[in-house]
mmCIF file of C-alpha atoms and ligand atoms in Angstrom:
data_model
loop_
_atom_site.group_PDB
_atom_site.id
_atom_site.type_symbol
_atom_site.label_atom_id
_atom_site.label_comp_id
_atom_site.label_asym_id
_atom_site.label_seq_id
_atom_site.Cartn_x
_atom_site.Cartn_y
_atom_site.Cartn_z
ATOM 1 C CA UNK G 1 59.388 -128.875 -23.155
ATOM 2 C CA UNK G 2 59.565 -125.542 -24.883
ATOM 3 C CA UNK G 3 58.014 -122.424 -22.828
ATOM 4 C CA UNK G 4 57.673 -118.897 -24.140
ATOM 5 C CA UNK G 5 60.839 -117.840 -22.645
ATOM 6 C CA UNK G 6 62.562 -121.108 -23.862
ATOM 7 C CA UNK G 7 63.988 -120.814 -27.473
ATOM 8 C CA UNK G 8 65.531 -124.041 -28.643
ATOM 9 C CA UNK G 9 67.751 -122.511 -31.031
ATOM 10 C CA UNK G 10 69.638 -120.201 -27.818
ATOM 11 C CA UNK G 11 71.988 -122.542 -27.399
ATOM 12 C CA UNK G 12 74.114 -122.726 -24.815
ATOM 13 C CA UNK G 13 74.375 -120.347 -21.506
ATOM 14 C CA UNK G 14 76.724 -118.416 -20.460
ATOM 15 C CA UNK G 15 78.652 -121.265 -18.749
ATOM 16 C CA UNK G 16 78.567 -123.473 -22.039
ATOM 17 C CA UNK G 17 75.831 -125.662 -20.663
ATOM 18 C CA UNK G 18 72.745 -126.674 -22.372
ATOM 19 C CA UNK G 19 70.665 -128.030 -19.386
ATOM 20 C CA UNK G 20 72.698 -130.114 -17.274
ATOM 21 C CA UNK G 21 75.422 -131.169 -20.683
ATOM 22 C CA UNK G 22 77.652 -129.348 -21.925
ATOM 23 C CA UNK G 23 80.250 -127.232 -20.090
ATOM 24 C CA UNK G 24 84.079 -127.485 -19.805
ATOM 25 C CA UNK G 25 85.455 -130.360 -17.756
ATOM 26 C CA UNK G 26 89.045 -129.341 -18.756
ATOM 27 C CA UNK G 27 92.367 -128.774 -16.410
ATOM 28 C CA UNK G 28 92.953 -125.665 -14.410
ATOM 29 C CA UNK G 29 96.012 -125.024 -16.916
ATOM 30 C CA UNK G 30 93.619 -124.775 -20.187
ATOM 31 C CA UNK G 31 91.058 -123.087 -18.809
ATOM 32 C CA UNK G 32 92.854 -119.556 -19.862
ATOM 33 C CA UNK G 33 93.152 -121.164 -23.247
ATOM 34 C CA UNK G 34 89.327 -121.596 -23.180
ATOM 35 C CA UNK G 35 88.432 -118.268 -22.220
ATOM 36 C CA UNK G 36 90.596 -116.948 -24.778
ATOM 37 C CA UNK G 37 89.275 -118.543 -27.762
ATOM 38 C CA UNK G 38 85.536 -118.133 -26.543
ATOM 39 C CA UNK G 39 86.484 -114.316 -26.490
ATOM 40 C CA UNK G 40 88.074 -114.256 -29.905
ATOM 41 C CA UNK G 41 85.215 -116.571 -31.506
ATOM 42 C CA UNK G 42 82.551 -114.099 -30.339
ATOM 43 C CA UNK G 43 84.601 -111.071 -31.567
ATOM 44 C CA UNK G 44 85.086 -112.597 -34.939
ATOM 45 C CA UNK G 45 81.467 -113.914 -35.396
ATOM 46 C CA UNK G 46 80.397 -109.893 -34.571
ATOM 47 C CA UNK G 47 83.064 -108.526 -37.155
ATOM 48 C CA UNK G 48 81.404 -107.967 -40.820
ATOM 49 C CA UNK G 49 85.296 -108.567 -42.119
ATOM 50 C CA UNK G 50 85.935 -112.096 -40.367
ATOM 51 C CA UNK G 51 82.054 -112.963 -41.921
ATOM 52 C CA UNK G 52 82.631 -111.456 -45.385
ATOM 53 C CA UNK G 53 86.189 -113.785 -45.362
ATOM 54 C CA UNK G 54 84.575 -116.783 -44.201
ATOM 55 C CA UNK G 55 81.925 -116.544 -46.666
ATOM 56 C CA UNK G 56 84.579 -115.987 -49.272
ATOM 57 C CA UNK G 57 86.705 -118.966 -48.457
ATOM 58 C CA UNK G 58 82.819 -121.244 -48.020
ATOM 59 C CA UNK G 59 82.372 -120.297 -51.694
ATOM 60 C CA UNK G 60 85.654 -120.439 -53.933
ATOM 61 C CA UNK G 61 87.701 -122.724 -52.033
ATOM 62 C CA UNK G 62 84.668 -124.977 -50.633
ATOM 63 C CA UNK G 63 81.970 -124.378 -53.327
ATOM 64 C CA UNK G 64 79.169 -123.469 -51.539
ATOM 65 C CA UNK G 65 76.275 -122.845 -51.903
ATOM 66 C CA UNK G 66 75.687 -126.809 -51.983
ATOM 67 C CA UNK G 67 72.535 -127.933 -54.045
ATOM 68 C CA UNK G 68 69.373 -128.873 -52.714
ATOM 69 C CA UNK G 69 68.390 -131.754 -55.086
ATOM 70 C CA UNK G 70 64.973 -133.456 -55.667
ATOM 71 C CA UNK G 71 65.745 -136.860 -55.414
ATOM 72 C CA UNK G 72 62.755 -138.083 -57.886
ATOM 73 C CA UNK G 73 63.494 -141.671 -58.428
ATOM 74 C CA UNK G 74 64.240 -142.203 -55.103
ATOM 75 C CA UNK G 75 61.475 -140.568 -54.087
ATOM 76 C CA UNK G 76 58.971 -142.531 -56.382
ATOM 77 C CA UNK G 77 60.523 -145.620 -55.814
ATOM 78 C CA UNK G 78 59.686 -145.084 -51.759
ATOM 79 C CA UNK G 79 55.771 -143.747 -52.734
ATOM 80 C CA UNK G 80 55.779 -141.443 -49.850
ATOM 81 C CA UNK G 81 57.328 -138.406 -49.088
ATOM 82 C CA UNK G 82 58.850 -135.878 -51.750
ATOM 83 C CA UNK G 83 62.481 -136.381 -50.806
ATOM 84 C CA UNK G 84 65.353 -133.724 -51.401
ATOM 85 C CA UNK G 85 69.023 -134.420 -50.739
ATOM 86 C CA UNK G 86 71.588 -131.313 -49.146
ATOM 87 C CA UNK G 87 74.443 -131.857 -51.536
ATOM 88 C CA UNK G 88 77.033 -131.636 -48.797
ATOM 89 C CA UNK G 89 79.155 -134.316 -50.488
ATOM 90 C CA UNK G 90 79.928 -131.638 -53.250
ATOM 91 C CA UNK G 91 81.794 -129.954 -51.035
ATOM 92 C CA UNK G 92 85.722 -129.702 -51.328
ATOM 93 C CA UNK G 93 86.872 -133.205 -49.817
ATOM 94 C CA UNK G 94 83.961 -134.472 -50.011
ATOM 95 C CA UNK G 95 82.157 -133.993 -46.868
ATOM 96 C CA UNK G 96 80.516 -131.341 -44.510
ATOM 97 C CA UNK G 97 83.576 -131.048 -42.513
ATOM 98 C CA UNK G 98 85.446 -128.385 -44.247
ATOM 99 C CA UNK G 99 82.701 -126.001 -43.372
ATOM 100 C CA UNK G 100 84.184 -126.200 -39.750
ATOM 101 C CA UNK G 101 87.579 -126.479 -40.607
ATOM 102 C CA UNK G 102 87.612 -123.569 -42.640
ATOM 103 C CA UNK G 103 85.785 -121.650 -40.062
ATOM 104 C CA UNK G 104 88.606 -122.546 -37.426
ATOM 105 C CA UNK G 105 91.769 -122.364 -39.605
ATOM 106 C CA UNK G 106 90.368 -118.355 -40.056
ATOM 107 C CA UNK G 107 90.241 -118.136 -36.495
ATOM 108 C CA UNK G 108 93.296 -119.127 -35.277
ATOM 109 C CA UNK G 109 95.048 -117.282 -37.990
ATOM 110 C CA UNK G 110 93.587 -114.197 -36.327
ATOM 111 C CA UNK G 111 94.532 -115.324 -32.998
ATOM 112 C CA UNK G 112 98.641 -115.783 -34.228
ATOM 113 C CA UNK G 113 98.554 -119.551 -34.152
ATOM 114 C CA UNK G 114 101.178 -120.723 -36.265
ATOM 115 C CA UNK G 115 100.297 -124.487 -35.276
ATOM 116 C CA UNK G 116 97.324 -126.663 -35.700
ATOM 117 C CA UNK G 117 96.173 -129.755 -33.879
ATOM 118 C CA UNK G 118 93.118 -131.961 -34.196
ATOM 119 C CA UNK G 119 92.766 -135.782 -33.733
ATOM 120 C CA UNK G 120 90.890 -138.402 -36.091
ATOM 121 C CA UNK G 121 89.388 -141.331 -36.196
ATOM 122 C CA UNK G 122 88.099 -142.256 -40.054
ATOM 123 C CA UNK G 123 90.704 -139.709 -40.830
ATOM 124 C CA UNK G 124 88.238 -137.531 -42.565
ATOM 125 C CA UNK G 125 88.589 -134.837 -40.294
ATOM 126 C CA UNK G 126 92.565 -135.214 -40.238
ATOM 127 C CA UNK G 127 92.391 -134.845 -43.716
ATOM 128 C CA UNK G 128 89.971 -131.760 -43.995
ATOM 129 C CA UNK G 129 92.372 -130.201 -41.183
ATOM 130 C CA UNK G 130 95.497 -130.936 -43.396
ATOM 131 C CA UNK G 131 93.635 -129.260 -46.170
ATOM 132 C CA UNK G 132 93.050 -125.884 -44.980
ATOM 133 C CA UNK G 133 96.428 -126.189 -42.672
ATOM 134 C CA UNK G 134 98.091 -126.470 -46.253
ATOM 135 C CA UNK G 135 95.943 -123.446 -47.647
ATOM 136 C CA UNK G 136 97.088 -121.276 -45.562
ATOM 137 C CA UNK G 137 100.907 -122.554 -44.629
ATOM 138 C CA UNK G 138 100.244 -123.590 -40.945
ATOM 139 C CA UNK G 139 102.369 -126.363 -39.192
ATOM 140 C CA UNK G 140 99.360 -129.423 -39.017
ATOM 141 C CA UNK G 141 99.953 -132.173 -36.317
ATOM 142 C CA UNK G 142 96.960 -134.960 -36.262
ATOM 143 C CA UNK G 143 96.696 -137.779 -33.371
ATOM 144 C CA UNK G 144 95.472 -140.921 -34.641
ATOM 145 C CA UNK G 145 95.111 -144.137 -32.886
ATOM 146 C CA UNK G 146 97.563 -146.739 -34.030
ATOM 147 C CA UNK G 147 95.044 -148.916 -34.712
ATOM 148 C CA UNK G 148 92.592 -146.201 -37.087
ATOM 149 C CA UNK G 149 96.068 -145.409 -38.824
ATOM 150 C CA UNK G 150 96.436 -149.529 -40.071
ATOM 151 C CA UNK G 151 92.624 -149.448 -40.834
ATOM 152 C CA UNK G 152 92.673 -146.074 -42.877
ATOM 153 C CA UNK G 153 96.199 -146.139 -45.319
ATOM 154 C CA UNK G 154 94.341 -143.884 -48.202
ATOM 155 C CA UNK G 155 93.426 -141.077 -45.412
ATOM 156 C CA UNK G 156 97.001 -141.127 -43.783
ATOM 157 C CA UNK G 157 98.262 -140.852 -47.489
ATOM 158 C CA UNK G 158 96.272 -138.220 -48.209
ATOM 159 C CA UNK G 159 97.225 -136.315 -45.251
ATOM 160 C CA UNK G 160 100.855 -136.763 -45.625
ATOM 161 C CA UNK G 161 100.640 -135.459 -49.211
ATOM 162 C CA UNK G 162 98.883 -132.368 -47.627
ATOM 163 C CA UNK G 163 102.338 -132.172 -45.202
ATOM 164 C CA UNK G 164 100.461 -132.994 -42.127
ATOM 165 C CA UNK G 165 102.430 -134.967 -39.596
ATOM 166 C CA UNK G 166 100.545 -138.010 -38.236
ATOM 167 C CA UNK G 167 101.498 -138.966 -34.239
ATOM 168 C CA UNK G 168 99.836 -142.912 -33.597
ATOM 169 C CA UNK G 169 98.328 -143.225 -30.541
ATOM 170 C CA UNK G 170 99.095 -146.043 -28.829
ATOM 171 C CA UNK G 171 97.335 -145.620 -25.318
ATOM 172 C CA UNK G 172 94.285 -147.740 -24.715
ATOM 173 C CA UNK G 173 92.621 -149.132 -27.675
ATOM 174 C CA UNK G 174 94.706 -147.107 -29.972
ATOM 175 C CA UNK G 175 91.503 -145.482 -30.968
ATOM 176 C CA UNK G 176 89.456 -142.296 -31.658
ATOM 177 C CA UNK G 177 89.032 -141.482 -27.899
ATOM 178 C CA UNK G 178 92.798 -142.022 -26.989
ATOM 179 C CA UNK G 179 93.175 -139.723 -29.768
ATOM 180 C CA UNK G 180 91.455 -136.817 -28.394
ATOM 181 C CA UNK G 181 92.940 -137.791 -24.973
ATOM 182 C CA UNK G 182 96.030 -137.069 -26.630
ATOM 183 C CA UNK G 183 95.244 -134.110 -28.490
ATOM 184 C CA UNK G 184 93.816 -132.332 -25.215
ATOM 185 C CA UNK G 185 97.383 -132.941 -23.718
ATOM 186 C CA UNK G 186 99.360 -131.730 -26.357
ATOM 187 C CA UNK G 187 97.168 -128.517 -26.250
ATOM 188 C CA UNK G 188 97.880 -127.924 -22.197
ATOM 189 C CA UNK G 189 101.878 -128.450 -23.357
ATOM 190 C CA UNK G 190 101.912 -125.847 -25.898
ATOM 191 C CA UNK G 191 100.112 -122.680 -25.158
ATOM 192 C CA UNK G 192 101.273 -120.216 -26.606
ATOM 193 C CA UNK G 193 101.381 -121.023 -30.445
ATOM 194 C CA UNK G 194 98.374 -124.276 -30.619
ATOM 195 C CA UNK G 195 95.102 -123.940 -31.711
ATOM 196 C CA UNK G 196 92.977 -127.358 -31.116
ATOM 197 C CA UNK G 197 90.982 -127.951 -34.236
ATOM 198 C CA UNK G 198 87.948 -129.938 -33.321
ATOM 199 C CA UNK G 199 86.334 -131.844 -35.901
ATOM 200 C CA UNK G 200 82.401 -132.294 -34.633
ATOM 201 C CA UNK G 201 80.058 -130.576 -32.061
ATOM 202 C CA UNK G 202 81.931 -132.076 -28.991
ATOM 203 C CA UNK G 203 84.622 -130.585 -26.497
ATOM 204 C CA UNK G 204 84.321 -127.869 -23.868
ATOM 205 C CA UNK G 205 82.546 -125.332 -24.485
ATOM 206 C CA UNK G 206 82.717 -123.118 -26.701
ATOM 207 C CA UNK G 207 83.776 -126.164 -29.255
ATOM 208 C CA UNK G 208 80.041 -127.439 -29.342
ATOM 209 C CA UNK G 209 78.565 -123.829 -30.103
ATOM 210 C CA UNK G 210 80.880 -122.838 -32.546
ATOM 211 C CA UNK G 211 81.349 -126.129 -34.507
ATOM 212 C CA UNK G 212 77.547 -125.528 -34.587
ATOM 213 C CA UNK G 213 77.740 -122.105 -35.991
ATOM 214 C CA UNK G 214 80.204 -123.244 -38.796
ATOM 215 C CA UNK G 215 78.508 -125.983 -39.462
ATOM 216 C CA UNK G 216 74.820 -124.001 -39.762
ATOM 217 C CA UNK G 217 75.580 -122.716 -43.109
ATOM 218 C CA UNK G 218 73.748 -126.108 -43.899
ATOM 219 C CA UNK G 219 70.384 -125.260 -42.442
ATOM 220 C CA UNK G 220 70.709 -121.133 -43.542
ATOM 221 C CA UNK G 221 71.063 -122.456 -47.200
ATOM 222 C CA UNK G 222 68.372 -125.477 -47.007
ATOM 223 C CA UNK G 223 65.883 -123.084 -45.969
ATOM 224 C CA UNK G 224 66.180 -120.202 -48.533
ATOM 225 C CA UNK G 225 66.628 -123.308 -51.177
ATOM 226 C CA UNK G 226 62.949 -124.776 -50.046
ATOM 227 C CA UNK G 227 61.385 -121.367 -49.774
ATOM 228 C CA UNK G 228 62.823 -120.521 -53.209
ATOM 229 C CA UNK G 229 61.782 -123.957 -54.540
ATOM 230 C CA UNK G 230 58.491 -125.010 -53.014
ATOM 231 C CA UNK G 231 57.434 -121.919 -51.513
ATOM 232 C CA UNK G 232 57.430 -123.371 -47.970
ATOM 233 C CA UNK G 233 59.963 -124.797 -44.620
ATOM 234 C CA UNK G 234 60.670 -128.610 -45.476
ATOM 235 C CA UNK G 235 58.170 -131.045 -43.369
ATOM 236 C CA UNK G 236 61.066 -133.102 -41.748
ATOM 237 C CA UNK G 237 64.890 -132.841 -41.756
ATOM 238 C CA UNK G 238 67.243 -136.540 -41.608
ATOM 239 C CA UNK G 239 70.473 -136.491 -40.550
ATOM 240 C CA UNK G 240 73.262 -138.803 -39.347
ATOM 241 C CA UNK G 241 75.431 -138.361 -36.096
ATOM 242 C CA UNK G 242 78.600 -139.083 -35.150
ATOM 243 C CA UNK G 243 79.492 -136.867 -32.880
ATOM 244 C CA UNK G 244 76.454 -134.926 -34.127
ATOM 245 C CA UNK G 245 77.989 -131.595 -36.700
ATOM 246 C CA UNK G 246 76.264 -132.218 -40.169
ATOM 247 C CA UNK G 247 72.698 -132.743 -38.091
ATOM 248 C CA UNK G 248 73.352 -129.924 -35.854
ATOM 249 C CA UNK G 249 74.099 -127.744 -39.329
ATOM 250 C CA UNK G 250 71.076 -129.052 -40.649
ATOM 251 C CA UNK G 251 68.649 -128.506 -37.941
ATOM 252 C CA UNK G 252 70.216 -125.158 -36.333
ATOM 253 C CA UNK G 253 67.835 -122.933 -38.382
ATOM 254 C CA UNK G 254 64.674 -124.644 -38.108
ATOM 255 C CA UNK G 255 64.981 -125.165 -34.177
ATOM 256 C CA UNK G 256 62.337 -122.328 -33.296
ATOM 257 C CA UNK G 257 60.172 -124.043 -36.230
ATOM 258 C CA UNK G 258 58.107 -126.271 -34.493
ATOM 259 C CA UNK G 259 56.321 -127.816 -37.410
ATOM 260 C CA UNK G 260 59.531 -128.546 -38.578
ATOM 261 C CA UNK G 261 60.098 -132.365 -37.471
ATOM 262 C CA UNK G 262 63.872 -133.641 -37.010
ATOM 263 C CA UNK G 263 65.460 -136.985 -37.088
ATOM 264 C CA UNK G 264 68.957 -137.738 -36.108
ATOM 265 C CA UNK G 265 70.190 -141.023 -36.733
ATOM 266 C CA UNK G 266 72.610 -143.017 -34.955
ATOM 267 C CA UNK G 267 74.576 -146.179 -36.349
ATOM 268 C CA UNK G 268 73.451 -149.401 -34.515
ATOM 269 C CA UNK G 269 76.075 -151.612 -35.846
ATOM 270 C CA UNK G 270 75.234 -154.974 -35.154
ATOM 271 C CA UNK G 271 72.626 -154.223 -33.194
ATOM 272 C CA UNK G 272 72.105 -152.470 -30.067
ATOM 273 C CA UNK G 273 71.622 -155.357 -27.993
ATOM 274 C CA UNK G 274 74.887 -156.966 -29.351
ATOM 275 C CA UNK G 275 76.934 -153.828 -27.402
ATOM 276 C CA UNK G 276 78.891 -153.785 -30.651
ATOM 277 C CA UNK G 277 77.510 -149.742 -31.454
ATOM 278 C CA UNK G 278 78.045 -146.134 -31.604
ATOM 279 C CA UNK G 279 74.257 -145.303 -30.653
ATOM 280 C CA UNK G 280 75.493 -143.200 -27.477
ATOM 281 C CA UNK G 281 71.958 -141.653 -27.240
ATOM 282 C CA UNK G 282 70.142 -144.835 -27.514
ATOM 283 C CA UNK G 283 72.455 -146.844 -25.822
ATOM 284 C CA UNK G 284 74.977 -145.246 -23.445
ATOM 285 C CA UNK G 285 74.269 -143.115 -20.569
ATOM 286 C CA UNK G 286 75.709 -140.069 -19.398
ATOM 287 C CA UNK G 287 78.914 -139.202 -18.106
ATOM 288 C CA UNK G 288 81.757 -136.743 -18.682
ATOM 289 C CA UNK G 289 84.484 -136.912 -21.954
ATOM 290 C CA UNK G 290 86.392 -134.985 -23.684
ATOM 291 C CA UNK G 291 85.668 -131.872 -21.854
ATOM 292 C CA UNK G 292 81.964 -132.226 -21.629
ATOM 293 C CA UNK G 293 79.159 -134.288 -20.143
ATOM 294 C CA UNK G 294 76.735 -135.605 -22.144
ATOM 295 C CA UNK G 295 75.747 -139.380 -23.407
ATOM 296 C CA UNK G 296 78.716 -141.386 -24.025
ATOM 297 C CA UNK G 297 79.247 -145.415 -24.387
ATOM 298 C CA UNK G 298 80.549 -146.576 -21.615
ATOM 299 C CA UNK G 299 80.973 -149.498 -18.669
ATOM 300 C CA UNK G 300 79.311 -149.751 -15.820
ATOM 301 C CA UNK G 301 82.386 -148.798 -14.236
ATOM 302 C CA UNK G 302 82.281 -145.470 -16.220
ATOM 303 C CA UNK G 303 85.498 -146.450 -19.028
ATOM 304 C CA UNK G 304 84.900 -145.382 -22.342
ATOM 305 C CA UNK G 305 83.855 -148.377 -24.360
ATOM 306 C CA UNK G 306 85.125 -148.228 -28.395
ATOM 307 C CA UNK G 307 82.169 -147.722 -31.131
ATOM 308 C CA UNK G 308 81.422 -150.098 -33.874
ATOM 309 C CA UNK G 309 79.692 -149.009 -37.094
ATOM 310 C CA UNK G 310 80.211 -150.406 -40.653
ATOM 311 C CA UNK G 311 80.901 -146.245 -41.440
ATOM 312 C CA UNK G 312 84.240 -145.693 -39.818
ATOM 313 C CA UNK G 313 82.953 -141.683 -39.438
ATOM 314 C CA UNK G 314 80.048 -142.729 -37.118
ATOM 315 C CA UNK G 315 82.436 -143.962 -34.431
ATOM 316 C CA UNK G 316 83.045 -141.276 -31.803
ATOM 317 C CA UNK G 317 81.996 -142.877 -28.375
ATOM 318 C CA UNK G 318 80.303 -139.915 -27.671
ATOM 319 C CA UNK G 319 77.249 -137.230 -29.066
ATOM 320 C CA UNK G 320 77.810 -133.633 -28.445
ATOM 321 C CA UNK G 321 75.887 -132.078 -25.506
ATOM 322 C CA UNK G 322 73.405 -129.880 -27.626
ATOM 323 C CA UNK G 323 71.744 -133.374 -29.265
ATOM 324 C CA UNK G 324 72.197 -134.590 -25.541
ATOM 325 C CA UNK G 325 70.058 -131.572 -24.805
ATOM 326 C CA UNK G 326 67.507 -131.567 -27.708
ATOM 327 C CA UNK G 327 67.093 -135.112 -27.032
ATOM 328 C CA UNK G 328 65.877 -134.848 -23.127
ATOM 329 C CA UNK G 329 63.551 -131.842 -24.546
ATOM 330 C CA UNK G 330 61.940 -134.090 -26.865
ATOM 331 C CA UNK G 331 62.648 -131.102 -29.957
ATOM 332 C CA UNK G 332 64.547 -133.671 -31.758
ATOM 333 C CA UNK G 333 64.009 -137.586 -32.186
ATOM 334 C CA UNK G 334 66.795 -140.153 -32.263
ATOM 335 C CA UNK G 335 66.737 -143.252 -33.979
ATOM 336 C CA UNK G 336 69.501 -145.962 -34.556
ATOM 337 C CA UNK G 337 70.011 -147.717 -37.931
ATOM 338 C CA UNK G 338 72.177 -150.818 -38.095
ATOM 339 C CA UNK G 339 75.186 -151.744 -40.458
ATOM 340 C CA UNK G 340 72.686 -153.994 -42.785
ATOM 341 C CA UNK G 341 70.270 -151.524 -43.061
ATOM 342 C CA UNK G 342 72.580 -148.923 -43.857
ATOM 343 C CA UNK G 343 74.300 -151.151 -46.480
ATOM 344 C CA UNK G 344 71.156 -151.551 -48.488
ATOM 345 C CA UNK G 345 70.180 -148.324 -48.591
ATOM 346 C CA UNK G 346 73.813 -147.140 -49.746
ATOM 347 C CA UNK G 347 73.091 -149.548 -52.882
ATOM 348 C CA UNK G 348 69.755 -148.197 -53.286
ATOM 349 C CA UNK G 349 71.029 -144.596 -53.397
ATOM 350 C CA UNK G 350 73.498 -145.205 -55.918
ATOM 351 C CA UNK G 351 71.596 -147.339 -58.257
ATOM 352 C CA UNK G 352 68.246 -145.101 -58.018
ATOM 353 C CA UNK G 353 70.181 -141.735 -58.299
ATOM 354 C CA UNK G 354 73.960 -142.113 -59.787
ATOM 355 C CA UNK G 355 75.032 -140.371 -55.988
ATOM 356 C CA UNK G 356 77.951 -143.089 -53.880
ATOM 357 C CA UNK G 357 76.877 -141.508 -50.950
ATOM 358 C CA UNK G 358 79.198 -142.091 -47.524
ATOM 359 C CA UNK G 359 78.367 -144.998 -45.547
ATOM 360 C CA UNK G 360 77.536 -142.993 -42.406
ATOM 361 C CA UNK G 361 75.337 -140.821 -45.105
ATOM 362 C CA UNK G 362 73.526 -144.328 -45.934
ATOM 363 C CA UNK G 363 72.513 -144.518 -42.314
ATOM 364 C CA UNK G 364 70.771 -141.431 -42.341
ATOM 365 C CA UNK G 365 69.477 -142.575 -46.202
ATOM 366 C CA UNK G 366 68.084 -146.083 -44.510
ATOM 367 C CA UNK G 367 65.600 -143.623 -41.818
ATOM 368 C CA UNK G 368 64.520 -142.067 -44.941
ATOM 369 C CA UNK G 369 64.013 -145.645 -46.428
ATOM 370 C CA UNK G 370 61.694 -146.177 -43.017
ATOM 371 C CA UNK G 371 59.790 -143.069 -43.104
ATOM 372 C CA UNK G 372 59.257 -141.713 -46.433
ATOM 373 C CA UNK G 373 56.613 -144.461 -47.018
ATOM 374 C CA UNK G 374 54.607 -144.020 -44.757
ATOM 375 C CA UNK G 375 54.010 -140.256 -45.392
ATOM 376 C CA UNK G 376 52.045 -138.340 -47.968
ATOM 377 C CA UNK G 377 53.179 -137.201 -51.503
ATOM 378 C CA UNK G 378 53.012 -133.407 -50.006
ATOM 379 C CA UNK G 379 55.600 -134.292 -47.130
ATOM 380 C CA UNK G 380 58.751 -132.499 -47.818
ATOM 381 C CA UNK G 381 61.731 -134.259 -46.290
ATOM 382 C CA UNK G 382 65.334 -133.109 -46.120
ATOM 383 C CA UNK G 383 68.028 -135.480 -45.353
ATOM 384 C CA UNK G 384 71.286 -134.240 -45.324
ATOM 385 C CA UNK G 385 74.130 -136.141 -47.973
ATOM 386 C CA UNK G 386 77.001 -135.526 -45.545
ATOM 387 C CA UNK G 387 79.528 -137.059 -47.527
ATOM 388 C CA UNK G 388 80.304 -138.989 -51.023
ATOM 389 C CA UNK G 389 81.498 -142.846 -50.640
ATOM 390 C CA UNK G 390 85.009 -143.012 -52.617
ATOM 391 C CA UNK G 391 86.494 -143.649 -49.576
ATOM 392 C CA UNK G 392 84.344 -146.609 -48.673
ATOM 393 C CA UNK G 393 85.283 -148.444 -51.516
ATOM 394 C CA UNK G 394 87.386 -150.947 -49.966
ATOM 395 C CA UNK G 395 84.600 -151.844 -47.049
ATOM 396 C CA UNK G 396 81.879 -151.836 -49.836
ATOM 397 C CA UNK G 397 83.953 -154.294 -51.999
ATOM 398 C CA UNK G 398 85.017 -155.979 -48.957
ATOM 399 C CA UNK G 399 81.531 -157.052 -48.164
ATOM 400 C CA UNK G 400 80.180 -157.541 -51.249
ATOM 401 C CA UNK G 401 82.908 -160.303 -51.952
ATOM 402 C CA UNK G 402 82.055 -161.952 -48.306
ATOM 403 C CA UNK G 403 78.412 -161.752 -49.504
ATOM 404 C CA UNK G 404 79.152 -163.221 -53.026
HETATM 405 C C1 PLP J 501 82.588 -137.048 -40.003
HETATM 406 C C2 PLP J 501 81.273 -137.706 -40.868
HETATM 407 C C3 PLP J 501 80.286 -137.847 -40.530
HETATM 408 C C4 PLP J 501 80.158 -137.960 -38.649
HETATM 409 O O1 PLP J 501 80.423 -136.932 -38.037
HETATM 410 P P1 PLP J 501 79.122 -135.672 -37.721
HETATM 411 O O2 PLP J 501 79.849 -134.724 -36.702
HETATM 412 O O3 PLP J 501 77.974 -136.330 -36.783
HETATM 413 O O4 PLP J 501 78.927 -134.893 -39.161
HETATM 414 C C5 PLP J 501 78.902 -137.739 -41.171
HETATM 415 N N1 PLP J 501 78.889 -138.127 -42.419
HETATM 416 C C6 PLP J 501 80.526 -137.851 -43.082
HETATM 417 C C7 PLP J 501 80.410 -138.216 -44.437
HETATM 418 C C8 PLP J 501 81.187 -137.857 -42.189
HETATM 419 O O5 PLP J 501 82.582 -137.411 -42.743
#
């Protein structure tokens, strides 16, 4: 637990480790690139010009600050905690992912890189990457599992409209983990001109820290907005977890405030016991993937297994190493919500608040439904509305037809 010398917000050590998690498990040939990136990131973050440019794009292109909204009818329905939404779904491209993409593309430009690569599973990170690449006129290549390309046609079309080239990955099961491997391979072979834009708080150091820093604007704004509105800090924070970037973004500004309770919500899919889930912390164990050591979904031989969830954006087979550490330290609580619970919370949010949330976000909302009724009316709870649900219409309509 926390000692006088440990602050939870301090993050990774000089080797990029969060306790025994994180680090950089990459091919020798990638090390110079990773070190160059770390240096460029640290330099940029200390330069007022870079930070001012980042602020300007967050304001004018992304649409920040996002509102902190009192969910009055949901609060009345659950009859407990006072529930606030941090409205990341109002950002350009409809989710929090663009916060990170803007930061990384500005860095890539400063480093003189001309080619952006990314991997995507559900396609949301691919769309956000293609968006910023178009804005800055950089070539964009997105690796995507062949199975995912079939499942996510709309997002594939969006990426192509924005000028990105999609490379289908047929190795393995043709899903996200295979696309990640291919992207890392591309990076090694195109060292000079290429920037690898990772979409969550995973990958080798400095990515988990870098992505967290670009997403931390969520928590910084929330803190100020709550102080302005209620005159004090929130009592609890709730966010869904795929790789964990919207959660780290919301949590980071509050990590050293001991009184603020934090809950990260993984996807339990068809149930933890079914083996068909995406809960790396609750249902996995530690190993190495994507250049870092963390909790992973894997079989007894250490083979990474595919994640399952009603929400394609939570299907990352690992979790960011900082979350693994915060879990071990007991600073953040982690829970899991299954497909049925998420879908119920999705419908409730639509009807009560007039907001169609992403199915990923609905996992956080289901945890709110579980917690809020047990808490007093002066308990201030903030849930990260990580994205909007327009992209999920085909899935939701199919499920409603099946149930009709
Ligand atoms: C991608 C995505 C997530 C999961 O990613 P994190 O890195 O865990 O935040 C959650 N919500 C939405 C709307 C997404 O698009």
